[in-house]
PDB file of C-alpha atoms in Angstrom:
ATOM      1  CA  UNK S   6     162.701 129.641 246.818  1.00  0.00           C
ATOM      2  CA  UNK S   7     165.401 131.995 245.912  1.00  0.00           C
ATOM      3  CA  UNK S   8     164.832 134.778 243.464  1.00  0.00           C
ATOM      4  CA  UNK S   9     167.105 133.221 240.870  1.00  0.00           C
ATOM      5  CA  UNK S  10     165.183 129.919 240.986  1.00  0.00           C
ATOM      6  CA  UNK S  11     161.887 131.772 240.616  1.00  0.00           C
ATOM      7  CA  UNK S  12     163.310 133.715 237.682  1.00  0.00           C
ATOM      8  CA  UNK S  13     164.526 130.480 236.096  1.00  0.00           C
ATOM      9  CA  UNK S  14     161.092 128.892 236.550  1.00  0.00           C
ATOM     10  CA  UNK S  15     159.416 131.918 234.938  1.00  0.00           C
ATOM     11  CA  UNK S  16     161.858 131.765 232.048  1.00  0.00           C
ATOM     12  CA  UNK S  17     161.164 128.049 231.576  1.00  0.00           C
ATOM     13  CA  UNK S  18     157.401 128.654 231.627  1.00  0.00           C
ATOM     14  CA  UNK S  19     157.718 131.509 229.136  1.00  0.00           C
ATOM     15  CA  UNK S  20     159.921 129.416 226.859  1.00  0.00           C
ATOM     16  CA  UNK S  21     157.506 126.517 227.140  1.00  0.00           C
ATOM     17  CA  UNK S  22     154.630 128.780 226.107  1.00  0.00           C
ATOM     18  CA  UNK S  23     156.711 130.091 223.216  1.00  0.00           C
ATOM     19  CA  UNK S  24     157.501 126.537 222.122  1.00  0.00           C
ATOM     20  CA  UNK S  25     153.789 125.654 222.262  1.00  0.00           C
ATOM     21  CA  UNK S  26     152.998 128.650 220.017  1.00  0.00           C
ATOM     22  CA  UNK S  27     155.767 127.682 217.618  1.00  0.00           C
ATOM     23  CA  UNK S  28     154.531 124.086 217.446  1.00  0.00           C
ATOM     24  CA  UNK S  29     150.988 125.314 216.730  1.00  0.00           C
ATOM     25  CA  UNK S  30     152.339 127.637 214.016  1.00  0.00           C
ATOM     26  CA  UNK S  31     154.307 124.790 212.446  1.00  0.00           C
ATOM     27  CA  UNK S  32     151.214 122.582 212.456  1.00  0.00           C
ATOM     28  CA  UNK S  33     149.162 125.334 210.791  1.00  0.00           C
ATOM     29  CA  UNK S  34     151.861 125.925 208.203  1.00  0.00           C
ATOM     30  CA  UNK S  35     152.030 122.198 207.495  1.00  0.00           C
ATOM     31  CA  UNK S  36     148.260 122.126 206.946  1.00  0.00           C
ATOM     32  CA  UNK S  37     148.549 125.157 204.671  1.00  0.00           C
ATOM     33  CA  UNK S  38     151.300 123.485 202.638  1.00  0.00           C
ATOM     34  CA  UNK S  39     149.189 120.324 202.333  1.00  0.00           C
ATOM     35  CA  UNK S  40     146.209 122.389 201.144  1.00  0.00           C
ATOM     36  CA  UNK S  41     148.314 124.229 198.580  1.00  0.00           C
ATOM     37  CA  UNK S  42     149.861 120.946 197.425  1.00  0.00           C
ATOM     38  CA  UNK S  43     146.404 119.454 196.922  1.00  0.00           C
ATOM     39  CA  UNK S  44     145.298 122.510 194.946  1.00  0.00           C
ATOM     40  CA  UNK S  45     148.405 122.343 192.767  1.00  0.00           C
ATOM     41  CA  UNK S  46     147.741 118.652 192.127  1.00  0.00           C
ATOM     42  CA  UNK S  47     144.156 119.425 191.109  1.00  0.00           C
ATOM     43  CA  UNK S  48     145.339 122.224 188.820  1.00  0.00           C
ATOM     44  CA  UNK S  49     147.964 119.952 187.253  1.00  0.00           C
ATOM     45  CA  UNK S  50     145.308 117.333 186.530  1.00  0.00           C
ATOM     46  CA  UNK S  51     143.025 120.001 185.064  1.00  0.00           C
ATOM     47  CA  UNK S  52     145.860 121.375 182.928  1.00  0.00           C
ATOM     48  CA  UNK S  53     146.570 117.906 181.548  1.00  0.00           C
ATOM     49  CA  UNK S  54     142.880 117.401 180.777  1.00  0.00           C
ATOM     50  CA  UNK S  55     142.802 120.817 179.075  1.00  0.00           C
ATOM     51  CA  UNK S  56     145.863 119.920 176.976  1.00  0.00           C
ATOM     52  CA  UNK S  57     144.248 116.640 175.943  1.00  0.00           C
ATOM     53  CA  UNK S  58     140.995 118.413 175.067  1.00  0.00           C
ATOM     54  CA  UNK S  59     142.878 121.044 173.062  1.00  0.00           C
ATOM     55  CA  UNK S  60     144.625 118.295 171.104  1.00  0.00           C
ATOM     56  CA  UNK S  61     141.279 116.644 170.368  1.00  0.00           C
ATOM     57  CA  UNK S  62     139.806 120.003 169.352  1.00  0.00           C
ATOM     58  CA  UNK S  63     142.704 120.660 166.968  1.00  0.00           C
ATOM     59  CA  UNK S  64     142.300 117.209 165.453  1.00  0.00           C
ATOM     60  CA  UNK S  65     138.549 117.719 165.017  1.00  0.00           C
ATOM     61  CA  UNK S  66     139.130 121.156 163.483  1.00  0.00           C
ATOM     62  CA  UNK S  67     141.486 119.583 160.941  1.00  0.00           C
ATOM     63  CA  UNK S  68     138.858 116.968 160.067  1.00  0.00           C
ATOM     64  CA  UNK S  69     136.149 119.653 159.825  1.00  0.00           C
ATOM     65  CA  UNK S  70     138.313 121.819 157.533  1.00  0.00           C
ATOM     66  CA  UNK S  71     138.916 118.890 155.208  1.00  0.00           C
ATOM     67  CA  UNK S  72     135.203 118.049 155.124  1.00  0.00           C
ATOM     68  CA  UNK S  73     134.345 121.690 154.372  1.00  0.00           C
ATOM     69  CA  UNK S  74     136.927 121.752 151.576  1.00  0.00           C
ATOM     70  CA  UNK S  75     135.457 118.595 150.100  1.00  0.00           C
ATOM     71  CA  UNK S  76     131.929 120.003 150.265  1.00  0.00           C
ATOM     72  CA  UNK S  77     133.034 123.281 148.694  1.00  0.00           C
ATOM     73  CA  UNK S  78     134.838 121.378 145.938  1.00  0.00           C
ATOM     74  CA  UNK S  79     131.715 119.293 145.270  1.00  0.00           C
ATOM     75  CA  UNK S  80     129.577 122.441 145.061  1.00  0.00           C
ATOM     76  CA  UNK S  81     132.126 124.109 142.807  1.00  0.00           C
ATOM     77  CA  UNK S  82     132.267 121.044 140.535  1.00  0.00           C
ATOM     78  CA  UNK S  83     128.470 120.892 140.405  1.00  0.00           C
ATOM     79  CA  UNK S  84     128.218 124.569 139.482  1.00  0.00           C
ATOM     80  CA  UNK S  85     131.011 124.225 136.940  1.00  0.00           C
ATOM     81  CA  UNK S  86     129.315 121.234 135.290  1.00  0.00           C
ATOM     82  CA  UNK S  87     125.978 123.067 135.338  1.00  0.00           C
ATOM     83  CA  UNK S  88     127.480 126.099 133.593  1.00  0.00           C
ATOM     84  CA  UNK S  89     128.997 124.123 130.763  1.00  0.00           C
ATOM     85  CA  UNK S  90     132.487 123.818 132.190  1.00  0.00           C
ATOM     86  CA  UNK S  91     133.205 127.504 132.678  1.00  0.00           C
ATOM     87  CA  UNK S  92     134.877 128.491 135.902  1.00  0.00           C
ATOM     88  CA  UNK S  93     132.407 131.286 136.636  1.00  0.00           C
ATOM     89  CA  UNK S  94     128.596 131.243 136.332  1.00  0.00           C
ATOM     90  CA  UNK S  95     127.253 132.787 133.108  1.00  0.00           C
TER      91      UNK S  95
END
């Protein structure tokens, strides 16, 4: 074989090895992207669940506040009736 053919063969082998490394890198990057995508999907689902729970919590807090107001009003009315209609205990 001539020197130029040997050099060409070495170049082809080196380029082939480089291509193999690049293909492996691309495969690893693809796996990494898939993993990140899955994590983002999980986080998006969790965020939606958190938003729904926060909405339920706000609704329950509103109900609780109204119930507390009603109970306080009932206590106030009881005390007012007990004290002969005055607004403050005697």
